C-alpha positions as a Python dict, from the first residue, in 0.01 Angstrom:
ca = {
    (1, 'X'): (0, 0, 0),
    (2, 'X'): (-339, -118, -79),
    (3, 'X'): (-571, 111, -268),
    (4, 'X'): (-956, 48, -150),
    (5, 'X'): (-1100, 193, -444),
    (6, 'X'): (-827, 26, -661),
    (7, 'X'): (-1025, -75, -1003),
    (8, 'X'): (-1069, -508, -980),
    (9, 'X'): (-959, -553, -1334),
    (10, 'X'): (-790, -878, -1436),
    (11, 'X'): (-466, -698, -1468),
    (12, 'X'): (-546, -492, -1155),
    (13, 'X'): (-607, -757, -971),
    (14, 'X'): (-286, -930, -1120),
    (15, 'X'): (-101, -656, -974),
    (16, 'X'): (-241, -730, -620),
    (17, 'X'): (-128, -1054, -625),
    (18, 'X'): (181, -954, -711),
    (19, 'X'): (203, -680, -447),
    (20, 'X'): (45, -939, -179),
    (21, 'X'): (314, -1203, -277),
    (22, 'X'): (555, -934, -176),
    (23, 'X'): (394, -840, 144),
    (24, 'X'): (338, -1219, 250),
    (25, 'X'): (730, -1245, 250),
    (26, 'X'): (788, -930, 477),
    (27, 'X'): (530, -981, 727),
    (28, 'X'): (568, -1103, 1076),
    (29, 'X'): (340, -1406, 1177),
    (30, 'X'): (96, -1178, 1340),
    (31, 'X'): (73, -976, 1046),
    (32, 'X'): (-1, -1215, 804),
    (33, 'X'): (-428, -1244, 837),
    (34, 'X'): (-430, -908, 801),
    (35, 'X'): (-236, -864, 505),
    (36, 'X'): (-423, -1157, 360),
    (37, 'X'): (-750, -1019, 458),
    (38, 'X'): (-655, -628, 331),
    (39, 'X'): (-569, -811, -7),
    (40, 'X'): (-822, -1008, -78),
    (41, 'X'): (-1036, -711, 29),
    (42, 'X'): (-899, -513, -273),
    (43, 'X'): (-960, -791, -520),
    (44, 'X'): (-1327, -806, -448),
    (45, 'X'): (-1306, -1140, -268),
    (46, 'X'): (-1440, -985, 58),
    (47, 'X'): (-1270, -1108, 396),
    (48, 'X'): (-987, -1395, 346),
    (49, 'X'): (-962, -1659, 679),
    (50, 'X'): (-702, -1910, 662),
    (51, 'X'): (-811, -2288, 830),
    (52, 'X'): (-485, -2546, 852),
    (53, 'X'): (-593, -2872, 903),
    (54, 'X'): (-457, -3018, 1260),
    (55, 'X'): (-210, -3331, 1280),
    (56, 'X'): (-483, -3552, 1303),
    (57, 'X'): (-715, -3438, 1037),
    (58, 'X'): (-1017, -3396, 1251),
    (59, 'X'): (-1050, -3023, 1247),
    (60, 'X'): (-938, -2692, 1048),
    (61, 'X'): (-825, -2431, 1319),
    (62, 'X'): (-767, -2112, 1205),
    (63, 'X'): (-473, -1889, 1199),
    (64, 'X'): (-710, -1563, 1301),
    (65, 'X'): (-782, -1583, 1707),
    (66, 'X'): (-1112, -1446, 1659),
    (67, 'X'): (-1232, -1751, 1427),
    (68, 'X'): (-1381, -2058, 1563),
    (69, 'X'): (-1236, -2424, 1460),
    (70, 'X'): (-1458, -2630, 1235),
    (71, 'X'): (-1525, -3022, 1229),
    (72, 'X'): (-1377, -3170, 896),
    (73, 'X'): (-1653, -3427, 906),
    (74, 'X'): (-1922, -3253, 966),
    (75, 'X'): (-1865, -2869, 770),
    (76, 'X'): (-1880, -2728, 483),
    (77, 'X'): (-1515, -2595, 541),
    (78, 'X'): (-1449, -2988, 579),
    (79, 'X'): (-1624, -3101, 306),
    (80, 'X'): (-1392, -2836, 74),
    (81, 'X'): (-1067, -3016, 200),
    (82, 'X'): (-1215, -3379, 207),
    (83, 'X'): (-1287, -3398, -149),
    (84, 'X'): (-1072, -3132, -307),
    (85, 'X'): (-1303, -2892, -430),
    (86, 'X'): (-1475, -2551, -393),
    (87, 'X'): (-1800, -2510, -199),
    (88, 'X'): (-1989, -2196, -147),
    (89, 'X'): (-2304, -2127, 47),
    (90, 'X'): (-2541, -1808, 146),
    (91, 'X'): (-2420, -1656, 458),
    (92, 'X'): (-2754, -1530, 605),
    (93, 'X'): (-2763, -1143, 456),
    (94, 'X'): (-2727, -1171, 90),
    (95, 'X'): (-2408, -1253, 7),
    (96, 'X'): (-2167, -1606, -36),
    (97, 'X'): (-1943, -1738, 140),
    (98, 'X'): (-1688, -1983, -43),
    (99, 'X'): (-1407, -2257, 81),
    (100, 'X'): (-1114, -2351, -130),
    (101, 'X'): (-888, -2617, -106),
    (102, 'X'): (-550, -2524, 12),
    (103, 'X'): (-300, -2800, -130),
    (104, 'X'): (44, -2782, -221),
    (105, 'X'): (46, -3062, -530),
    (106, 'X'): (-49, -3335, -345),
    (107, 'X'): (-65, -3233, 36),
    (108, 'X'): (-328, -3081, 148),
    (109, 'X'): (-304, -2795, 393),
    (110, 'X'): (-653, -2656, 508),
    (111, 'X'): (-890, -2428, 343),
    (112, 'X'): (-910, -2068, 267),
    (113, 'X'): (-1273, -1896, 354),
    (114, 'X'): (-1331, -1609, 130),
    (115, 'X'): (-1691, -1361, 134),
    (116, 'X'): (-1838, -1208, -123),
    (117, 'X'): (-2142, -1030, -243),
    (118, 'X'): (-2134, -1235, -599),
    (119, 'X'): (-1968, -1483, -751),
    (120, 'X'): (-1840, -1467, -1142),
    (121, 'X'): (-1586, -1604, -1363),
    (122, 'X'): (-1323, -1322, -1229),
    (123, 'X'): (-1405, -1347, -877),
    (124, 'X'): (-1364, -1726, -930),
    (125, 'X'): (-1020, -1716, -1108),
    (126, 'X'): (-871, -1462, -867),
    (127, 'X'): (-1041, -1682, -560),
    (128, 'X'): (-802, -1978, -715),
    (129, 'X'): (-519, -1776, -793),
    (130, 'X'): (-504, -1712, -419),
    (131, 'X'): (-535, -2024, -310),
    (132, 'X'): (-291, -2171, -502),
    (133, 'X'): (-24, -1870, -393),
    (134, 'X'): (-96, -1890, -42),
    (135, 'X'): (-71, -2322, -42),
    (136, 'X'): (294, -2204, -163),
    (137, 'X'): (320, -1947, 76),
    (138, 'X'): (238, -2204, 354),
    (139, 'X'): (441, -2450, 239),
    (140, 'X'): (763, -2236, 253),
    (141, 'X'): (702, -2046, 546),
    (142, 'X'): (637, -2284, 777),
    (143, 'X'): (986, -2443, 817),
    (144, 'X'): (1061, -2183, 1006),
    (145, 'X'): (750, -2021, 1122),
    (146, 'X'): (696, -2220, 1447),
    (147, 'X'): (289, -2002, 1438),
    (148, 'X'): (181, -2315, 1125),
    (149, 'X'): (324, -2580, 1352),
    (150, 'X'): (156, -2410, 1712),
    (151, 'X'): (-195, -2408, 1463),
    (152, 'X'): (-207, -2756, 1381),
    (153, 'X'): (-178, -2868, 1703),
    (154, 'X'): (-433, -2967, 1968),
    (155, 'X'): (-227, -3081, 2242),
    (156, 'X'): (105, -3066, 2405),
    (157, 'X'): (333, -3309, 2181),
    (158, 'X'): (622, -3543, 2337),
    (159, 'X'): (998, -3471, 2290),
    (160, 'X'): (1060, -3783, 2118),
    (161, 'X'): (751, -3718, 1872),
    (162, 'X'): (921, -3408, 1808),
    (163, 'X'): (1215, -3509, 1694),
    (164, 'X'): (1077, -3760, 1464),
    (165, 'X'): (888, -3550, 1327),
    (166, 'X'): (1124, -3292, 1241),
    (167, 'X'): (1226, -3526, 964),
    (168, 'X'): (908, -3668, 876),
    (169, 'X'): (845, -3528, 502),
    (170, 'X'): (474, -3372, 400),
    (171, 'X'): (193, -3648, 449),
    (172, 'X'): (166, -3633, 91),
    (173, 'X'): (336, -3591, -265),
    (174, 'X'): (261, -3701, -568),
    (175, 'X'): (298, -3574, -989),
    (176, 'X'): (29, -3643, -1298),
    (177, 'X'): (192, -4016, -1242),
    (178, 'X'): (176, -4119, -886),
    (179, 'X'): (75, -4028, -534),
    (180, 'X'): (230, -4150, -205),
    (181, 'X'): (27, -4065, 79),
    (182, 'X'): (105, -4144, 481),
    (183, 'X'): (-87, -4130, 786),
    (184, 'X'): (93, -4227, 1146),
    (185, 'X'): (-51, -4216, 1518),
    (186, 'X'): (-35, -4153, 1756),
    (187, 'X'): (42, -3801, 1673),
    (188, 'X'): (190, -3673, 1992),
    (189, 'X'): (314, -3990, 2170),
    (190, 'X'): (465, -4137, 1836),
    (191, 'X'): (758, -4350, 1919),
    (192, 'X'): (1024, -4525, 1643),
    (193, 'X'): (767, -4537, 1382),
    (194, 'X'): (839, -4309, 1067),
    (195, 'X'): (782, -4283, 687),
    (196, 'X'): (963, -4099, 395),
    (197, 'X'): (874, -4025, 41),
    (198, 'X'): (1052, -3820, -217),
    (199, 'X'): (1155, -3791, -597),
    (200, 'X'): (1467, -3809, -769),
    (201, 'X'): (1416, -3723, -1161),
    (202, 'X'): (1136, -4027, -1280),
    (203, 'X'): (1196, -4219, -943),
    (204, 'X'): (956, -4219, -637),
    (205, 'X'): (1118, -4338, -337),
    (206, 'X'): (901, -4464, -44),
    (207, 'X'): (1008, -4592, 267),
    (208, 'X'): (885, -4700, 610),
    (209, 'X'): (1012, -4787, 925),
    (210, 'X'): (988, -4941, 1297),
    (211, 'X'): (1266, -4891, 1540),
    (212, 'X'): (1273, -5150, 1849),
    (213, 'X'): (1082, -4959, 2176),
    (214, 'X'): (888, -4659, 2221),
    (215, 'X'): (1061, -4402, 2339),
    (216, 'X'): (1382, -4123, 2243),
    (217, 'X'): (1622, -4383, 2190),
    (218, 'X'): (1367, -4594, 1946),
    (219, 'X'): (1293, -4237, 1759),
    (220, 'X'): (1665, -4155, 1708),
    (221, 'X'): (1708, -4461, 1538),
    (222, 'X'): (1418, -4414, 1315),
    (223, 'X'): (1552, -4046, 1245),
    (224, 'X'): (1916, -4201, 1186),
    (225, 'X'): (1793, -4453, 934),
    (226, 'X'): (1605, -4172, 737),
    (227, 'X'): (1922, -3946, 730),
    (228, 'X'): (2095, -4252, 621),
    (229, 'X'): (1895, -4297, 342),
    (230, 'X'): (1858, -3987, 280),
    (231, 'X'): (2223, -3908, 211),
    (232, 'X'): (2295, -4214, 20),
    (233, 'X'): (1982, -4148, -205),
    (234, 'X'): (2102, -3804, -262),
    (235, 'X'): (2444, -3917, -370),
    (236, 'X'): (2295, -4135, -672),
    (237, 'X'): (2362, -4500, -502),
    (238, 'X'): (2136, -4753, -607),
    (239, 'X'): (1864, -4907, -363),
    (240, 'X'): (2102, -5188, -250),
    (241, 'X'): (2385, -4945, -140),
    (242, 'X'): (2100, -4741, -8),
    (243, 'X'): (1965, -5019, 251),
    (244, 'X'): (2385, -5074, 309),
    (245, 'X'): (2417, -4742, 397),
    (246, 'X'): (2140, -4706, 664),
    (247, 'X'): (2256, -5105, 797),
    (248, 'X'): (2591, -4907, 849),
    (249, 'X'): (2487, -4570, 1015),
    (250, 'X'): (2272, -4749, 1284),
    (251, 'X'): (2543, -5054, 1362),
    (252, 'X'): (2810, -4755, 1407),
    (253, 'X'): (2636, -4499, 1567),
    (254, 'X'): (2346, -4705, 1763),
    (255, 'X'): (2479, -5032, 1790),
    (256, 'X'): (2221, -5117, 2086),
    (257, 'X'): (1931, -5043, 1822),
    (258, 'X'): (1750, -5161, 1547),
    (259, 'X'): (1460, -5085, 1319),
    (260, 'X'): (1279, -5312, 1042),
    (261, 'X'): (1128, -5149, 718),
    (262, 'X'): (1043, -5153, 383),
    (263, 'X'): (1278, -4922, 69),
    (264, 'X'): (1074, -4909, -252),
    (265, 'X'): (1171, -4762, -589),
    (266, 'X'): (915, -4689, -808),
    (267, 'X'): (972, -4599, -1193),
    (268, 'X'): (713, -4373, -1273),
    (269, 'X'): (724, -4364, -1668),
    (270, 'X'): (685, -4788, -1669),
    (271, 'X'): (548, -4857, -1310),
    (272, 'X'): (859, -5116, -1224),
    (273, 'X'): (869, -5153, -858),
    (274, 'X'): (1167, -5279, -676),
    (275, 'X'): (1200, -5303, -295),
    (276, 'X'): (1378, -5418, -1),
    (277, 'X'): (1212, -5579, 311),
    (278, 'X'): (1443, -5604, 623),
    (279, 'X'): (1240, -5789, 857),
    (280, 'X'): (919, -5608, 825),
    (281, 'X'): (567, -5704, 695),
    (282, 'X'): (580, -5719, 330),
    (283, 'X'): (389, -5461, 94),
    (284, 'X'): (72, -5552, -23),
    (285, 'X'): (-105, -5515, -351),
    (286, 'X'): (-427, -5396, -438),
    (287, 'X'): (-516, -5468, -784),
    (288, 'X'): (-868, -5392, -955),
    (289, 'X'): (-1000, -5335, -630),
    (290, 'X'): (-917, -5668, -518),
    (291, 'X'): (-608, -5759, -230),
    (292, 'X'): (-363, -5967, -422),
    (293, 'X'): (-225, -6195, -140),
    (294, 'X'): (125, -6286, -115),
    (295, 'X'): (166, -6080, -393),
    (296, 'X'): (437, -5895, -318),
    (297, 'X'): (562, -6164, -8),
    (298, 'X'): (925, -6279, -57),
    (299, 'X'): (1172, -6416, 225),
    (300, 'X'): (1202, -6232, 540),
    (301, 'X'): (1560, -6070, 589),
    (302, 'X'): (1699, -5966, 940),
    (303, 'X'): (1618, -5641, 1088),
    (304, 'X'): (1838, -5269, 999),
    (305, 'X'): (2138, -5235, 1192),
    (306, 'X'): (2238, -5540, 1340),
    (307, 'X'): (2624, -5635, 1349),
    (308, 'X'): (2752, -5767, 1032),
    (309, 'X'): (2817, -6130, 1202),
    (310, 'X'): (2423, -6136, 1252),
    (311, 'X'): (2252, -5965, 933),
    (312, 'X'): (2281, -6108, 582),
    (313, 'X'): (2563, -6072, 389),
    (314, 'X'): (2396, -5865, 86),
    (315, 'X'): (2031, -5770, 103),
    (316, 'X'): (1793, -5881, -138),
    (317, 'X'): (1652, -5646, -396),
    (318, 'X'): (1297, -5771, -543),
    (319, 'X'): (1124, -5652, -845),
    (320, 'X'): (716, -5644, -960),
    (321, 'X'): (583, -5459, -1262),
    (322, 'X'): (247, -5257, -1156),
    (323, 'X'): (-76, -5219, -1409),
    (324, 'X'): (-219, -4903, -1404),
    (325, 'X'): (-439, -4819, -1085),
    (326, 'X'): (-246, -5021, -835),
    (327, 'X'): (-218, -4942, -495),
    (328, 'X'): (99, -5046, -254),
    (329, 'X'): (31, -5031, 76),
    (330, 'X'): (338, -5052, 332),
    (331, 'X'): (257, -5071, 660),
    (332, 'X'): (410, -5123, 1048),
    (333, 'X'): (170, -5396, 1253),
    (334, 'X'): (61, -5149, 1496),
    (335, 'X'): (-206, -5123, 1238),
    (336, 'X'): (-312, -5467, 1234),
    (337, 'X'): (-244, -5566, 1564),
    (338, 'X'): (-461, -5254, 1743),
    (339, 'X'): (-725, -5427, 1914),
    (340, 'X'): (-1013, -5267, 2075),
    (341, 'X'): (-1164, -5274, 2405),
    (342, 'X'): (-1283, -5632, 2379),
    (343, 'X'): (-886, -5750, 2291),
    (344, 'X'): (-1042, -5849, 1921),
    (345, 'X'): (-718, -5728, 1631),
    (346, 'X'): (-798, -5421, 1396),
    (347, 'X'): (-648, -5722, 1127),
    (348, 'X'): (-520, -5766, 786),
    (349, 'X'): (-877, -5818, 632),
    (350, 'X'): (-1058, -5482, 766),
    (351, 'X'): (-685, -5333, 683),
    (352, 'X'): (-736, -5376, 315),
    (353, 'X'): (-1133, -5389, 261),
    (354, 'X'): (-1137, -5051, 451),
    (355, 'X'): (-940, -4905, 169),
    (356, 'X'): (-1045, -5148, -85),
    (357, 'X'): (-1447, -4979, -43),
    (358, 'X'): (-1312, -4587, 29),
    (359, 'X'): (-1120, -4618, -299),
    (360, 'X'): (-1496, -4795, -470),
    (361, 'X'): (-1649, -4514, -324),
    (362, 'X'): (-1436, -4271, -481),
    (363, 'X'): (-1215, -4131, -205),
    (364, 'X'): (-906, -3962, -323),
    (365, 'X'): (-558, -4144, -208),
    (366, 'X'): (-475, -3915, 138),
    (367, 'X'): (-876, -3903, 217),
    (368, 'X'): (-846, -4279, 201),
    (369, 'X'): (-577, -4297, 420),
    (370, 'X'): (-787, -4025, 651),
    (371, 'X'): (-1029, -4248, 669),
    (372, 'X'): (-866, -4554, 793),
    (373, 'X'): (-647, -4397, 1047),
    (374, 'X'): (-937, -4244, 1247),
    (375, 'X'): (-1138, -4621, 1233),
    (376, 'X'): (-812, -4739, 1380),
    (377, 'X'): (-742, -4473, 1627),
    (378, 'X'): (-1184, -4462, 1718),
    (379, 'X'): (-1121, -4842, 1819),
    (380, 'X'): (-868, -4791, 2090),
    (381, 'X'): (-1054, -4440, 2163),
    (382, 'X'): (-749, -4259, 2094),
    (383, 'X'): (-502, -4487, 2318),
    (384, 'X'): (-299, -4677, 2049),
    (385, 'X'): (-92, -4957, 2201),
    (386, 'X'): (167, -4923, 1970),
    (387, 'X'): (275, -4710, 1654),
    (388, 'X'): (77, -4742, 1339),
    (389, 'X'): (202, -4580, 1001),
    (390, 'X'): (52, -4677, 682),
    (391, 'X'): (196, -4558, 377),
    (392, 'X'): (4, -4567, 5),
    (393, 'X'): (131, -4553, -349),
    (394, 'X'): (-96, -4534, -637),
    (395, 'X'): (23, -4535, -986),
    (396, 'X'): (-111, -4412, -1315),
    (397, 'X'): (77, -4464, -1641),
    (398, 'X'): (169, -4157, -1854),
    (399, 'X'): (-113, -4006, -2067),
    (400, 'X'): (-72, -3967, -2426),
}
């Protein structure tokens, strides 16, 4: 139990966390603002809120009813979570009021509010320490804390979207080496569109996909071909027995379907890339802030999961070596082919100077990606015709 006149030491307040880490995990969903709040309260950091960003990245909604939602692009809340980094301002009577960045490596989460009469070195370290324990907290809780996933939503969200989404990995990961960051609309009437990302020792595997239609059928193909890959991935097969292995699943088990994509295997200690396009567009290359056309264009190959009569006998396997700083964009041409009210295309050249400025401007990878979804979406005024995923890789080589 929390002490109120408990001394705020460093090692007192080490103990807190500590004791809050253990409440966290015994607390019911209802429970957990208060806990949080009670905590924080101890450790001089005043009252705690907790703001998750929604699926869209428009707004931070709270997870305590009595707090209001906040614009991301147009708060100071927002502002925190846009670019990473801790903002405080006066709150009217004296005291501060200060918004962290809550991020799990790579993905960000929301924001954590915190007030406070003063702000020092201590108060600052133990404001971080927090954050960083409760983007952990977050992280593990909400697979099976349906309260996160109720949160982040706006809107009532389509059966199919939900099962595609159940396997969609977080938006974002990344190490000192690399990020891959993804973005997909529309959020709750998403059809067979779908990305994956994930790490296996100095390997980043990115993938993205497009299954034929837009509806439950189209999304279990989508959510087939990432289990596929998944489990040959996870059994150590190489990206050519990989792409085999999801060509195999959907021909068996959905032999009415098919879905194009892109498999890409980065190394992260040299920056090799090799990937595998089955009838989708082919990954660009942004270089120096500069599109490197055709780049990165080789043959087209047939579609996943067509009969073995119709697809190719072995898929092709390409290979590029990256320079540090280079971005690979894989995309599905719902993003390009949007057009807006007056039938004019979204297109490959606003595609890549859109990111090609946010990056000159200094956005950060996901914030990039941010960016260009909602200039898509704003077009179409929120009524995408089709699907449109983009997935990013950066890559840095390893410091000294």
């Amino acid at each position: 139990m929390v002490d109120a006149d408990v001394s705020t030491s460093a090692g007192a307040a080490e103990q807190l966390l500590e004791e809050l880490v253990s409440a966290i995990q015994q607390a019911s969903p209802a429970e957990f603002p208060e806990v949080l709040n009670r905590y924080a309260g101890a450790m001089g950091l005043g009252r705690a809120v907790v703001h998750l960003i929604d699926l869209q990245q428009r707004v931070l909604l709270p997870l305590a009813e009595d707090e209001a939602e906040l614009p991301v692009d147009a708060s100071l809340a927002g502002w925190a979570y846009r670019t990473d980094a801790l903002r405080v301002e006066e709150d009217g009577s004296g005291g501060l009021v200060v918004w962290l960045p809550l991020a799990n490596g790579a993905e960000r989460l929301g924001v954590l509010r915190l007030r406070m009469e003063f702000l020092d070195g201590l108060r600052l370290w133990r404001s971080r320490a927090l954050a960083s324990l409760l983007g952990l907290v977050i992280t593990s809780k909400r697979t099976y804390i349906d309260t996160f996933a109720q949160r982040t939503r706006t809107r009532p969200m389509q059966l199919s979207t939900e099962m595609v989404r159940a396997f969609l990995p977080p938006r974002s990961i990344g190490t000192g080496r690399v990020v891959s960051t993804a973005v997909l609309e529309p959020a709750y009437e998403l059809g067979g569109d779908a990305f994956d990302h994930s790490f296996t020792a100095d390997v980043l595997h990115a993938t993205i996909l497009d299954g034929m239609g837009h509806d439950l059928a189209s999304g279990l193909a989508t959510s087939v071909a990432m289990a596929g890959s998944r489990n040959a991935r996870r059994t150590g097969a190489d990206l050519a027995s990989l792409v085999g292995a999801v060509d195999s699943a959907l021909s068996t088990w959905l032999p009415d379907q098919f879905c194009t994509g892109v498999f890409t295997q980065l190394h992260m200690p040299t920056g090799v890339l090799r990937w595998s396009d089955c009838g989708h567009p082919s990954p660009l290359l942004i270089r120096r802030h500069r599109l490197l056309e055709k780049e990165l264009e080789r043959p087209s190959e047939p579609p996943l999961g067509l009969p073995a009569s119709l697809a190719a006998s072995a898929r092709q396997i390409h290979e590029a070596a990256l320079e540090p700083g280079d971005r690979i964009l894989l995309y599905t041409d719902g993003v390009v082919e949007s057009r807006n009210e007056g039938g004019e295309q979204f297109g490959l050249d606003r595609f890549t100077d859109h990111i090609i400025r946010s990056t000159a401007a200094g956005q950060n990878a996901p914030e990039v990606l941010r960016l260009l979804i909602h200039a898509i979406v704003d077009r179409r005024r929120d009524e995408l015709s089709d699907d449109a995923t983009i997935l990013m890789i950066e890559w840095w080589p390893p410091g000294p």
